[in-house]
mmCIF file of C-alpha atoms in Angstrom:
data_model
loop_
_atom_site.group_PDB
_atom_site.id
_atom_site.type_symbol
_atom_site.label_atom_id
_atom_site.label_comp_id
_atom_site.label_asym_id
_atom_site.label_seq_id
_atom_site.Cartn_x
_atom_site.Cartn_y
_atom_site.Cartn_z
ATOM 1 C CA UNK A 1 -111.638 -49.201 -40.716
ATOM 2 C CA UNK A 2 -111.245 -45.915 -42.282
ATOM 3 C CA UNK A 3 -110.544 -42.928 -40.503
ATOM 4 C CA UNK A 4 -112.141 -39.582 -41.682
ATOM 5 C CA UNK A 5 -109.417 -36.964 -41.881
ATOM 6 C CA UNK A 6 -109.464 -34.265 -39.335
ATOM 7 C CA UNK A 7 -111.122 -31.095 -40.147
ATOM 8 C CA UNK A 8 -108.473 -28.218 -39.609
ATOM 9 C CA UNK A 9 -109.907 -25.757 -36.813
ATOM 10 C CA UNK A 10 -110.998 -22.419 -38.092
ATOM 11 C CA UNK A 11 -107.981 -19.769 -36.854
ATOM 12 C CA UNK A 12 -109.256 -17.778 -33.628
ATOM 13 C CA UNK A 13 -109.124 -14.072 -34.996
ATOM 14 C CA UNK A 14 -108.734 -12.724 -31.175
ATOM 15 C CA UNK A 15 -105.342 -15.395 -30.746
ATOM 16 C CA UNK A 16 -101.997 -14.133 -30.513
ATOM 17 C CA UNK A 17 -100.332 -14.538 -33.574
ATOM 18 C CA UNK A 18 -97.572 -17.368 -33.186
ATOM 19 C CA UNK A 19 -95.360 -16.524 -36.273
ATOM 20 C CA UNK A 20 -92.362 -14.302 -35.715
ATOM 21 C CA UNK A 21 -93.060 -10.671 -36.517
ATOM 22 C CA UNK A 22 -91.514 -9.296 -39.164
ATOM 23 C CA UNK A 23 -88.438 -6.747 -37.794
ATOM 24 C CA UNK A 24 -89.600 -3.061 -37.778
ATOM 25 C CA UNK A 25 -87.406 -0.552 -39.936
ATOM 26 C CA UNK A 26 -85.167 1.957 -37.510
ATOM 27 C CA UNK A 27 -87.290 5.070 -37.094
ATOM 28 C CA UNK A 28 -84.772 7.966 -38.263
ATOM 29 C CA UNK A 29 -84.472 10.966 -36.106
ATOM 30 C CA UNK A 30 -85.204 14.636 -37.389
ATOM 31 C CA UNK A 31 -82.074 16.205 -39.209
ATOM 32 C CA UNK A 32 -82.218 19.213 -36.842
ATOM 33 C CA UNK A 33 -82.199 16.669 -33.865
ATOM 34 C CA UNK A 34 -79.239 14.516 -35.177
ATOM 35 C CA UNK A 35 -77.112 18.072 -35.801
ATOM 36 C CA UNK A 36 -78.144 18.511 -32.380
ATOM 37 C CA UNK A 37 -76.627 15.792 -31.082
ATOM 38 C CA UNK A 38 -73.801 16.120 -32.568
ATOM 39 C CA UNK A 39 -73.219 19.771 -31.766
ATOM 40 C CA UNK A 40 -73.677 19.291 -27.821
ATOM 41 C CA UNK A 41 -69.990 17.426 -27.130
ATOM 42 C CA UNK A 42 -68.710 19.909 -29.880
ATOM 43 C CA UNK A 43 -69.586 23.077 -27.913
ATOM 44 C CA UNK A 44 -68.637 20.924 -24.215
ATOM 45 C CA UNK A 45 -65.158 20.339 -25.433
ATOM 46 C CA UNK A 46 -64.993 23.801 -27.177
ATOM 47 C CA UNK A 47 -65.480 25.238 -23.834
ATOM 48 C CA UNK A 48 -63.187 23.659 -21.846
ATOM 49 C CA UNK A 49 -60.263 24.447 -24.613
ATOM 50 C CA UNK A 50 -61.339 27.882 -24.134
ATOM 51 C CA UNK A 51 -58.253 29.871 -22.913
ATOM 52 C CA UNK A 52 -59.107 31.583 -19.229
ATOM 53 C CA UNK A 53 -60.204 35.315 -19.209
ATOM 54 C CA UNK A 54 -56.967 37.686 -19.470
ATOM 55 C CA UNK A 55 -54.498 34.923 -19.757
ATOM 56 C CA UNK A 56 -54.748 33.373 -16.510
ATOM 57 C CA UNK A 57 -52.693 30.643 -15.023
ATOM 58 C CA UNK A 58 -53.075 29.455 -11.185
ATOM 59 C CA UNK A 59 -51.418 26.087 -10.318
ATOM 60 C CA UNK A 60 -52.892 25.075 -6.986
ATOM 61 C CA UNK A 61 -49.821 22.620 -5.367
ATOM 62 C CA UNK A 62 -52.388 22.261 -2.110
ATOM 63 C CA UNK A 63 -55.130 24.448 -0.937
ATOM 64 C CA UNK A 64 -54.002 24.119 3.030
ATOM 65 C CA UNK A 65 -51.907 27.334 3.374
ATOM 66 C CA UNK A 66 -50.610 29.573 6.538
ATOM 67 C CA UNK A 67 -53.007 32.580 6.638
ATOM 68 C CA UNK A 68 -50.182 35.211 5.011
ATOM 69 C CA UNK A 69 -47.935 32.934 2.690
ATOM 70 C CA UNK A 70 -44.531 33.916 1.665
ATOM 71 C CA UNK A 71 -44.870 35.817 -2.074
ATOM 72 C CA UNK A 72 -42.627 36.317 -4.663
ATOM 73 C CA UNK A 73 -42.299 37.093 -8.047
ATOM 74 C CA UNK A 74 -39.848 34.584 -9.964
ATOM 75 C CA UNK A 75 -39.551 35.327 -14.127
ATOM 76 C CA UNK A 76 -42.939 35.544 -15.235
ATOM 77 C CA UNK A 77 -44.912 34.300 -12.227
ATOM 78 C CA UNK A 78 -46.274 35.154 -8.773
ATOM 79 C CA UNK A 79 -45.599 32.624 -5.968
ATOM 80 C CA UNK A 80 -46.520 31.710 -2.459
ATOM 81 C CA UNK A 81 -45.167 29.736 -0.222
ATOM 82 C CA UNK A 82 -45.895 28.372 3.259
ATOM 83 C CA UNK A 83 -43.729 30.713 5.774
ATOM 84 C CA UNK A 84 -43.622 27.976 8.495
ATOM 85 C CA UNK A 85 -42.464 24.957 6.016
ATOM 86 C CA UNK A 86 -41.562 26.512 3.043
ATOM 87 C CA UNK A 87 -43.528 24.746 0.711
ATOM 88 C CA UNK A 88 -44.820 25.918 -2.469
ATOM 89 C CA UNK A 89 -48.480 26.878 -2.460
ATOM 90 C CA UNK A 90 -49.522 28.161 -5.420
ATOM 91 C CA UNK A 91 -48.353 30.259 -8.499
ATOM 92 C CA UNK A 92 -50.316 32.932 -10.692
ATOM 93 C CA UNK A 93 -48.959 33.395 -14.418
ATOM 94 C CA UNK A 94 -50.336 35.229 -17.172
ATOM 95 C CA UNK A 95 -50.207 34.565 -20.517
ATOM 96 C CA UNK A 96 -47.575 36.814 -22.380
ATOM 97 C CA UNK A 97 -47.593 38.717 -19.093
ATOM 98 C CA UNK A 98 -44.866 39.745 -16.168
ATOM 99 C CA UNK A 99 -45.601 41.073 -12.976
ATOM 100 C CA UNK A 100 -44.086 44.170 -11.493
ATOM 101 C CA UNK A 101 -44.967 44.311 -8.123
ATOM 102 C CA UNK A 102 -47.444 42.041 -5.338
ATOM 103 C CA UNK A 103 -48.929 43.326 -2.378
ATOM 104 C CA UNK A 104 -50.148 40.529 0.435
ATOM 105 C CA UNK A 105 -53.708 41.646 1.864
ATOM 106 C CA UNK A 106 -55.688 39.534 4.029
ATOM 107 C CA UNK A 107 -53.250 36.428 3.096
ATOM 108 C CA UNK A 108 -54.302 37.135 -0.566
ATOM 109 C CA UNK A 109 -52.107 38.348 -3.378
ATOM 110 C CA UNK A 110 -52.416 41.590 -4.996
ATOM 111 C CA UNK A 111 -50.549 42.320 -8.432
ATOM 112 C CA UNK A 112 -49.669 44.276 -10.782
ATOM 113 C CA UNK A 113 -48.981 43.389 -14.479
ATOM 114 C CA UNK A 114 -46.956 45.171 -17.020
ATOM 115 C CA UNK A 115 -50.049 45.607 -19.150
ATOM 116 C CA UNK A 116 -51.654 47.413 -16.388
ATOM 117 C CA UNK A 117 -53.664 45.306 -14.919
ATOM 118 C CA UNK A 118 -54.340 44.353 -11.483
ATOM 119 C CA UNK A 119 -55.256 41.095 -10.001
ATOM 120 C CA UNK A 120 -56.489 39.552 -6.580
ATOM 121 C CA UNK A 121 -55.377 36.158 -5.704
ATOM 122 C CA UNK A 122 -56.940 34.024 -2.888
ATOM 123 C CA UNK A 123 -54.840 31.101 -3.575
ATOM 124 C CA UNK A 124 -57.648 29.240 -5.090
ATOM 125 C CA UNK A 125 -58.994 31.494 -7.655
ATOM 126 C CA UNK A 126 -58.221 34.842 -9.160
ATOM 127 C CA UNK A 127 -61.131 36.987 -7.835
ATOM 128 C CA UNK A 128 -60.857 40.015 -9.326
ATOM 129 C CA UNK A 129 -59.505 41.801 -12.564
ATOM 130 C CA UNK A 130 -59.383 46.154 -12.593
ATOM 131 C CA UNK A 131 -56.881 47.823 -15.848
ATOM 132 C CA UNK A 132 -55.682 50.956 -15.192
ATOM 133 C CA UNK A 133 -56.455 53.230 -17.953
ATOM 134 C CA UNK A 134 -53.881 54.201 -20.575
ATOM 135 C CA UNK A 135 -50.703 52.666 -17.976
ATOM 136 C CA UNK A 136 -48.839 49.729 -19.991
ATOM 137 C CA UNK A 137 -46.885 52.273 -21.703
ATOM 138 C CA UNK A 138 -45.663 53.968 -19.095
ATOM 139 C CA UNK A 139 -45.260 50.570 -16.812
ATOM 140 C CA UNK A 140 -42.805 49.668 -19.123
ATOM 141 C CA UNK A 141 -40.395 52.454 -18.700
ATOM 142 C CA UNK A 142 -41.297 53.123 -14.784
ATOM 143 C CA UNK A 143 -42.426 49.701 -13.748
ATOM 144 C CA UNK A 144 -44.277 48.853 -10.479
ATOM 145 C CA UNK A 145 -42.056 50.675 -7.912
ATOM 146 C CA UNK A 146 -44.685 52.926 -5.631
ATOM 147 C CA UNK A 147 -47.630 52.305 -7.546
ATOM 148 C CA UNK A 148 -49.997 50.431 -5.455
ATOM 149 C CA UNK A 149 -50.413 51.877 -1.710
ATOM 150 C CA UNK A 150 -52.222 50.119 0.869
ATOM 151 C CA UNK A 151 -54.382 53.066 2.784
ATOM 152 C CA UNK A 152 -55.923 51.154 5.670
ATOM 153 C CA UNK A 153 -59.369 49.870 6.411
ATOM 154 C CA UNK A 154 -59.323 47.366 3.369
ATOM 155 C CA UNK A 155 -58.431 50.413 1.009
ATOM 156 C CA UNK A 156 -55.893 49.798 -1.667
ATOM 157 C CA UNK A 157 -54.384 53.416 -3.886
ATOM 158 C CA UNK A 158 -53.129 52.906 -7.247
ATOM 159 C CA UNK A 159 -50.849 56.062 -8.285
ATOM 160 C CA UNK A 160 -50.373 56.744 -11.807
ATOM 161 C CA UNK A 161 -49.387 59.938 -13.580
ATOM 162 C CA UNK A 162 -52.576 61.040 -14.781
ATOM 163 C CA UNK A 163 -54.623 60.045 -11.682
ATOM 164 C CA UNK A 164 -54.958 58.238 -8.198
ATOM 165 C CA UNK A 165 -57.883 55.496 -8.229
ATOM 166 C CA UNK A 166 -59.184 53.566 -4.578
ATOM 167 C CA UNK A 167 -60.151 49.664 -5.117
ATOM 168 C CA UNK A 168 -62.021 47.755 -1.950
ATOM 169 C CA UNK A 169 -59.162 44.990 -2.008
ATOM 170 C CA UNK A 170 -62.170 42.317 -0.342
ATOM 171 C CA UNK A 171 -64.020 42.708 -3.887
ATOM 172 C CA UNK A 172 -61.896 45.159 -6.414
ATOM 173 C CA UNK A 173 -64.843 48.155 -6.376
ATOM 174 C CA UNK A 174 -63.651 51.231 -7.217
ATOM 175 C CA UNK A 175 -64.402 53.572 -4.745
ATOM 176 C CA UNK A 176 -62.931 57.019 -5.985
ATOM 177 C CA UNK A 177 -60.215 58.463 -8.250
ATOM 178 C CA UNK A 178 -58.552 61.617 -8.002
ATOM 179 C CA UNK A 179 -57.011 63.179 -11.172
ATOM 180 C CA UNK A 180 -53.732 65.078 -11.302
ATOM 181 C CA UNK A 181 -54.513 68.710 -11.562
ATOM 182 C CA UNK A 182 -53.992 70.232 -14.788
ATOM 183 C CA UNK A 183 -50.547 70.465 -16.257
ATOM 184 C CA UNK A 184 -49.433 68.672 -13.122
ATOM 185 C CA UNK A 185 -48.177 64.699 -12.508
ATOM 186 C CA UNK A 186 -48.623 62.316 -9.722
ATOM 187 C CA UNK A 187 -45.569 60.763 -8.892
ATOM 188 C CA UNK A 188 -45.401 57.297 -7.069
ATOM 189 C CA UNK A 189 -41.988 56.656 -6.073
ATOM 190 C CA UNK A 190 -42.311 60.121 -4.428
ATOM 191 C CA UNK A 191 -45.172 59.399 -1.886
ATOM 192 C CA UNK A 192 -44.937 58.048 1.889
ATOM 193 C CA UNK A 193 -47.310 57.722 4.878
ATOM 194 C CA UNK A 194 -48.093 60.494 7.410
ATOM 195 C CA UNK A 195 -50.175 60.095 10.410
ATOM 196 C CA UNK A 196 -52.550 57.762 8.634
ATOM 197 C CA UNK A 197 -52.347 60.111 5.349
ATOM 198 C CA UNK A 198 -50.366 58.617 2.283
ATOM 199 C CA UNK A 199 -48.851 62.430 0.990
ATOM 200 C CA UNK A 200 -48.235 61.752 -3.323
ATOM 201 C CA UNK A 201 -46.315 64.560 -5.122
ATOM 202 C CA UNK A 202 -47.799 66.139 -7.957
ATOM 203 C CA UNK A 203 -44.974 68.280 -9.619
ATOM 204 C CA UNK A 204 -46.337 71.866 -11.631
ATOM 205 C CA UNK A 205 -44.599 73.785 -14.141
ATOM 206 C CA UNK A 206 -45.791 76.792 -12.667
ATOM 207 C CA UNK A 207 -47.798 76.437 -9.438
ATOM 208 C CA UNK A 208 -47.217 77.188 -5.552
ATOM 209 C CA UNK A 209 -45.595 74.536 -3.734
ATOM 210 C CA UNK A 210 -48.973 74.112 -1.357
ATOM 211 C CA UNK A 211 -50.554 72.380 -4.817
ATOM 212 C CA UNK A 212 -47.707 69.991 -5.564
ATOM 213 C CA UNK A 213 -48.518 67.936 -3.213
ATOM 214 C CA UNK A 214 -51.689 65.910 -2.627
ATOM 215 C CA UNK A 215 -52.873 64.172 0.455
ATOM 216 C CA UNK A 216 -55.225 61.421 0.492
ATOM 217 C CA UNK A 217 -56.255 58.398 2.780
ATOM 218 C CA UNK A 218 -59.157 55.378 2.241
ATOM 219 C CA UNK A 219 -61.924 58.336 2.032
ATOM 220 C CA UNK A 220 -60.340 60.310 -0.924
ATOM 221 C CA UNK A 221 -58.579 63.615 -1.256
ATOM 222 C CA UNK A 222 -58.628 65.170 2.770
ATOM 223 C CA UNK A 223 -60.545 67.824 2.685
ATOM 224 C CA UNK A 224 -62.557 69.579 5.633
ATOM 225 C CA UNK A 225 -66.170 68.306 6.105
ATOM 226 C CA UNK A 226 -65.888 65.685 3.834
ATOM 227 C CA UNK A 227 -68.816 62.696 4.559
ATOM 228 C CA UNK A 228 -67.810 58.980 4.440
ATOM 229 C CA UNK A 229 -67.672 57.159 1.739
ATOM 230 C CA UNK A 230 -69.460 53.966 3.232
ATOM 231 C CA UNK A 231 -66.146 51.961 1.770
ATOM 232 C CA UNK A 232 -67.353 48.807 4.039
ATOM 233 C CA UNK A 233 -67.977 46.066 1.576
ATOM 234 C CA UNK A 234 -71.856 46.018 3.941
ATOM 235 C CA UNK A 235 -72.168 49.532 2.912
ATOM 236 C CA UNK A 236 -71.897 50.585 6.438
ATOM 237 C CA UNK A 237 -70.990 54.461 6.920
ATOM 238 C CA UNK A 238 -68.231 55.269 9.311
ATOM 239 C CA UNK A 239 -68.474 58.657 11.346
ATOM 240 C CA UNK A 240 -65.556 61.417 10.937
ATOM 241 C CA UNK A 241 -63.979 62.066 14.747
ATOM 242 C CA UNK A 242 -63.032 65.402 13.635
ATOM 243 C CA UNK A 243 -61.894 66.925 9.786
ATOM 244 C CA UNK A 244 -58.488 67.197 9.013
ATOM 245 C CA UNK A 245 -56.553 70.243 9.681
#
């Protein structure tokens, strides 16, 4: 008996097709996307190599610290330490920089740097950066002794020839300057408190005694009838008791 050969079944156009598909060719990616990519961990690390603003250097050793730490300046650096332990807090260095004097406020650190530049320090951060105009030069032959003044109610004086400036030491904002009369010099290592008053002399070729001396406190120059200055970080005003006499 002869068997007819079996007819071969038409191919079913809707079937899935059974042979392995042929691998695709890798879609390439835009040029400007590629560049893209490659710029984004170019610009990352580019910003973390980027040196710190002014030259900035605050090692952290731990961030528990008694409320006023112990400061003092060693070489080229500011330091703090615990006053109950001992212990080494933190230290402040700037780059190419020294530091001529540091003023504790609020258990921060206030300095000043021979290129005339003063700094707050919370222990954590350096909060705030103000340059005293046209002062590295004469830092350097003077140094820090009697420049920076504390004048009460979160008021901090900076005393320099040419003029006496106010910073708010919670947030470095200037709050007034007074400039040295004409022909005449401020002179900071020649200034003490009085009754609340910090009294700076101002030495004149040729003036009456009365104008070589200027008196000042966290409102400005005392004059009669002067209004507050709000200095209050809130912007609150405070109320004169009575003017100066």
């Amino acid at each position: 008996m002869v068997v007819p050969p079996t007819e071969a079944k038409p191919a079913d156009p809707l079937a899935p097709d059974a042979s392995p598909a042929a691998p695709r060719a890798p879609r390439r990616l835009p040029a400007a996307v590629t560049a893209l990519l490659l710029t984004v961990p170019l610009l990352a690390a580019a910003h973390h190599a980027r040196p710190a603003p002014y030259g900035d250097r605050l090692t952290v050793h731990t961030r528990v610290q008694h409320p006023t730490p112990d400061l003092r300046i060693r070489g080229a650096a500011v330091e703090a330490y615990d006053r109950a332990t001992g212990a080494a807090r933190w230290h402040h260095t700037r780059e190419g920089r020294r530091p001529l004097t540091v003023l504790p406020a609020r258990g921060e650190a206030i300095t000043l740097w021979d290129d005339g530049l003063v700094t707050d320090t919370d222990g954590t951060t350096v909060r705030w950066h103000r340059a005293l105009p046209a002062a590295a030069g004469w830092l350097a032959a003077h140094g820090g002794r009697g420049v920076m003044r504390p004048l009460g109610r979160g008021i901090l004086a900076v005393v320099t020839p040419d003029r006496i400036a106010a910073y708010r030491t919670s947030d470095g904002d200037l709050r007034w300057v007074l400039p040295a009369r004409k022909g005449c010099a401020f002179r900071p290592e020649r200034a003490l408190r009085r009754s609340g008053a910090l009294l700076v002399a101002q030495p004149c070729a040729r003036a009456a005694w009365t104008t070589q001396l200027a008196a000042v406190d966290d409102l400005g120059r005392i004059t009669p009838h002067r209004a507050p200055l709000g200095n209050d970080a809130s912007g609150r005003r405070r109320k004169l008791l009575a003017p100066p006499r």
